[in-house]
GROMACS .gro file of C-alpha atoms in nm:
model
  185
    1MET     CA    1   8.277  14.832   0.549
    2HIS     CA    2   8.007  14.859   0.813
    3PHE     CA    3   7.695  15.063   0.738
    4ASN     CA    4   7.418  15.153   0.977
    5PRO     CA    5   7.089  14.962   0.929
    6TYR     CA    6   6.956  15.206   0.672
    7GLY     CA    7   7.275  15.245   0.473
    8GLY     CA    8   7.335  14.871   0.494
    9ALA     CA    9   7.025  14.652   0.508
   10ALA     CA   10   6.799  14.908   0.344
   11ALA     CA   11   7.044  14.977   0.062
   12GLU     CA   12   7.086  14.601   0.017
   13LEU     CA   13   6.707  14.567  -0.006
   14ALA     CA   14   6.711  14.831  -0.281
   15VAL     CA   15   6.973  14.618  -0.462
   16ARG     CA   16   6.759  14.305  -0.424
   17LEU     CA   17   6.452  14.485  -0.560
   18VAL     CA   18   6.639  14.624  -0.861
   19ASN     CA   19   6.808  14.292  -0.941
   20ALA     CA   20   6.494  14.080  -0.899
   21PRO     CA   21   6.313  13.955  -1.209
   22GLY     CA   22   5.992  14.146  -1.281
   23ASP     CA   23   5.772  13.846  -1.196
   24ARG     CA   24   5.937  13.785  -0.855
   25ASP     CA   25   5.714  13.726  -0.552
   26LEU     CA   26   5.782  14.050  -0.365
   27ALA     CA   27   5.657  13.921  -0.028
   28ALA     CA   28   5.906  13.633  -0.051
   29LEU     CA   29   6.184  13.873  -0.152
   30LEU     CA   30   6.112  14.096   0.149
   31ILE     CA   31   6.108  13.798   0.385
   32GLU     CA   32   6.439  13.667   0.242
   33ALA     CA   33   6.589  14.013   0.295
   34GLY     CA   34   6.488  14.007   0.662
   35TYR     CA   35   6.242  14.294   0.621
   36LYS     CA   36   5.976  14.296   0.897
   37PRO     CA   37   5.684  14.298   0.914
   38VAL     CA   38   5.593  14.196   0.559
   39GLY     CA   39   5.224  14.115   0.563
   40THR     CA   40   5.062  14.072   0.224
   41VAL     CA   41   5.162  14.232  -0.104
   42GLY     CA   42   4.853  14.271  -0.318
   43PRO     CA   43   4.849  14.344  -0.693
   44ALA     CA   44   4.823  14.723  -0.649
   45GLN     CA   45   5.105  14.722  -0.394
   46ALA     CA   46   5.318  14.501  -0.619
   47ALA     CA   47   5.261  14.740  -0.910
   48GLU     CA   48   5.365  15.037  -0.695
   49LEU     CA   49   5.676  14.853  -0.576
   50GLN     CA   50   5.766  14.769  -0.937
   51ARG     CA   51   5.733  15.139  -1.026
   52TRP     CA   52   5.944  15.228  -0.722
   53THR     CA   53   6.205  14.971  -0.820
   54ALA     CA   54   6.248  15.145  -1.156
   55ARG     CA   55   6.310  15.470  -0.966
   56LEU     CA   56   6.567  15.298  -0.743
   57ASP     CA   57   6.740  15.159  -1.052
   58GLU     CA   58   6.814  15.513  -1.175
   59ILE     CA   59   7.018  15.585  -0.862
   60PHE     CA   60   7.281  15.319  -0.936
   61ASP     CA   61   7.383  15.472  -1.270
   62ALA     CA   62   7.461  15.819  -1.138
   63PRO     CA   63   7.378  15.876  -0.771
   64SER     CA   64   7.322  16.241  -0.692
   65VAL     CA   65   7.177  16.464  -0.424
   66ASP     CA   66   6.896  16.570  -0.658
   67LEU     CA   67   6.792  16.214  -0.747
   68LEU     CA   68   6.802  16.098  -0.386
   69ASN     CA   69   6.613  16.402  -0.261
   70ALA     CA   70   6.347  16.333  -0.525
   71LEU     CA   71   6.317  15.975  -0.397
   72LEU     CA   72   6.290  16.092  -0.038
   73ALA     CA   73   6.023  16.344  -0.138
   74GLU     CA   74   5.813  16.062  -0.288
   75THR     CA   75   5.794  15.878   0.043
   76THR     CA   76   5.572  15.930   0.343
   77SER     CA   77   5.884  15.953   0.553
   78ARG     CA   78   5.835  16.064   0.909
   79PRO     CA   79   6.131  15.949   1.120
   80TYR     CA   80   6.075  15.815   1.469
   81ILE     CA   81   6.251  15.583   1.711
   82SER     CA   82   6.115  15.228   1.746
   83THR     CA   83   6.193  14.939   1.980
   84HIS     CA   84   5.973  14.666   1.828
   85ASP     CA   85   6.041  14.294   1.863
   86GLY     CA   86   6.275  14.347   2.160
   87ARG     CA   87   6.528  14.525   1.942
   88ALA     CA   88   6.744  14.814   2.059
   89PRO     CA   89   6.614  15.162   1.974
   90HIS     CA   90   6.645  15.232   1.600
   91LEU     CA   91   6.499  15.474   1.349
   92HIS     CA   92   6.195  15.405   1.136
   93TYR     CA   93   6.103  15.630   0.848
   94ALA     CA   94   5.740  15.521   0.805
   95ALA     CA   95   5.475  15.408   1.050
   96GLU     CA   96   5.495  15.038   1.135
   97HIS     CA   97   5.132  14.992   1.030
   98ALA     CA   98   5.156  15.190   0.705
   99PRO     CA   99   5.094  14.995   0.383
  100ILE     CA  100   5.388  14.776   0.285
  101GLU     CA  101   5.472  14.976  -0.027
  102GLU     CA  102   5.497  15.300   0.174
  103ARG     CA  103   5.724  15.138   0.432
  104VAL     CA  104   5.951  14.982   0.169
  105LYS     CA  105   5.974  15.310  -0.022
  106ALA     CA  106   6.070  15.507   0.289
  107TYR     CA  107   6.314  15.236   0.403
  108THR     CA  108   6.499  15.201   0.071
  109ALA     CA  109   6.508  15.576  -0.001
  110ALA     CA  110   6.650  15.645   0.346
  111GLY     CA  111   6.900  15.361   0.307
  112LEU     CA  112   7.032  15.484  -0.025
  113ALA     CA  113   7.041  15.842   0.102
  114GLU     CA  114   7.237  15.735   0.411
  115LEU     CA  115   7.478  15.534   0.196
  116PHE     CA  116   7.522  15.825  -0.045
  117CYS     CA  117   7.601  16.063   0.241
  118ALA     CA  118   7.851  15.820   0.396
  119ALA     CA  119   8.014  15.679   0.082
  120PRO     CA  120   7.863  15.784  -0.255
  121ASP     CA  121   8.110  15.574  -0.453
  122ARG     CA  122   7.993  15.253  -0.283
  123MET     CA  123   7.692  15.194  -0.510
  124GLY     CA  124   7.715  15.093  -0.871
  125ARG     CA  125   7.620  14.883  -1.169
  126CYS     CA  126   7.817  14.578  -1.284
  127ALA     CA  127   8.100  14.665  -1.526
  128ARG     CA  128   8.060  14.345  -1.732
  129ASP     CA  129   7.907  14.412  -2.074
  130GLY     CA  130   7.559  14.266  -2.085
  131CYS     CA  131   7.507  14.257  -1.707
  132ALA     CA  132   7.266  14.514  -1.567
  133GLN     CA  133   7.285  14.402  -1.201
  134VAL     CA  134   7.349  14.665  -0.934
  135PHE     CA  135   7.543  14.636  -0.608
  136VAL     CA  136   7.643  14.806  -0.286
  137ASP     CA  137   8.018  14.780  -0.234
  138THR     CA  138   8.090  14.655   0.115
  139SER     CA  139   8.445  14.552   0.034
  140ARG     CA  140   8.728  14.672   0.252
  141ASN     CA  141   8.899  14.878  -0.019
  142GLY     CA  142   8.584  15.008  -0.189
  143ARG     CA  143   8.700  14.923  -0.541
  144ARG     CA  144   8.432  14.677  -0.644
  145ARG     CA  145   8.330  14.698  -1.012
  146PHE     CA  146   8.124  14.383  -1.060
  147CYS     CA  147   7.801  14.251  -0.912
  148SER     CA  148   7.952  13.911  -0.836
  149ASP     CA  149   8.269  13.707  -0.848
  150ARG     CA  150   8.119  13.524  -1.145
  151CYS     CA  151   8.100  13.844  -1.354
  152ALA     CA  152   8.449  13.951  -1.244
  153ASN     CA  153   8.588  13.610  -1.339
  154ARG     CA  154   8.422  13.617  -1.681
  155VAL     CA  155   8.578  13.955  -1.761
  156ASN     CA  156   8.919  13.860  -1.627
  157VAL     CA  157   8.925  13.527  -1.811
  158ALA     CA  158   8.824  13.698  -2.136
  159LYS     CA  159   9.102  13.956  -2.091
  160HIS     CA  160   9.354  13.681  -2.015
  161ARG     CA  161   9.253  13.481  -2.321
  162ALA     CA  162   9.276  13.791  -2.539
  163ARG     CA  163   9.630  13.859  -2.414
  164SER     CA  164   9.739  13.496  -2.443
  165ALA     CA  165   9.593  13.420  -2.784
  166PRO     CA  166   9.841  13.391  -3.074
  167PRO     CA  167   9.823  13.681  -3.319
  168ARG     CA  168   9.568  13.625  -3.590
  169THR     CA  169   9.690  13.627  -3.950
  170PRO     CA  170   9.467  13.727  -4.237
  171ALA     CA  171   9.316  13.440  -4.432
  172LEU     CA  172   9.534  13.334  -4.722
  173ALA     CA  173   9.410  13.419  -5.069
  174PRO     CA  174   9.391  13.156  -5.343
  175ALA     CA  175   9.725  13.066  -5.503
  176ALA     CA  176   9.649  13.247  -5.831
  177ALA     CA  177   9.575  13.571  -5.653
  178ARG     CA  178   9.892  13.541  -5.443
  179SER     CA  179  10.114  13.499  -5.750
  180GLY     CA  180   9.949  13.781  -5.940
  181HIS     CA  181   9.844  13.553  -6.225
  182GLU     CA  182   9.487  13.524  -6.339
  183ARG     CA  183   9.343  13.250  -6.546
  184ALA     CA  184   9.233  13.362  -6.887
  185ASN     CA  185   8.921  13.218  -7.045
   0.00000   0.00000   0.00000
């Protein structure tokens, strides 16, 4: 499924932030995600982005208009059209020279809001017990339940083994107990 830049790349950045370990270098994560311009991410900005990431995480459990509107209200969003770096005209939701944390907050909130409006059932949390990863479902049929093929395979292999396993019989009791006789002292 094709999403516009905010519903696609921005929502994917939200996924990367939520799934990243807490000690992850956020500047490196933003660069890997293709977010521009990054600049520096100082300790105060990193702390704010970690707080924001916890807010984004809430969305994947039960996306709703109220939760997404609350996220949007927390940003300094002020949409405008930009043509930076020779790119075609596209929307920005925060000033290009705003602090990195403000730009990332506006970008990810707008991306999740756009995704929710277009396809609210396309964001979720992995269905494998013990996995807390989140995802944006870009599959053709929109029926993704797992964060990765690895998690899907683990669940499917476990289900297959459970179906294929021979029935378990209770442990046999000692011979005296089975025959009903007890040894007298």
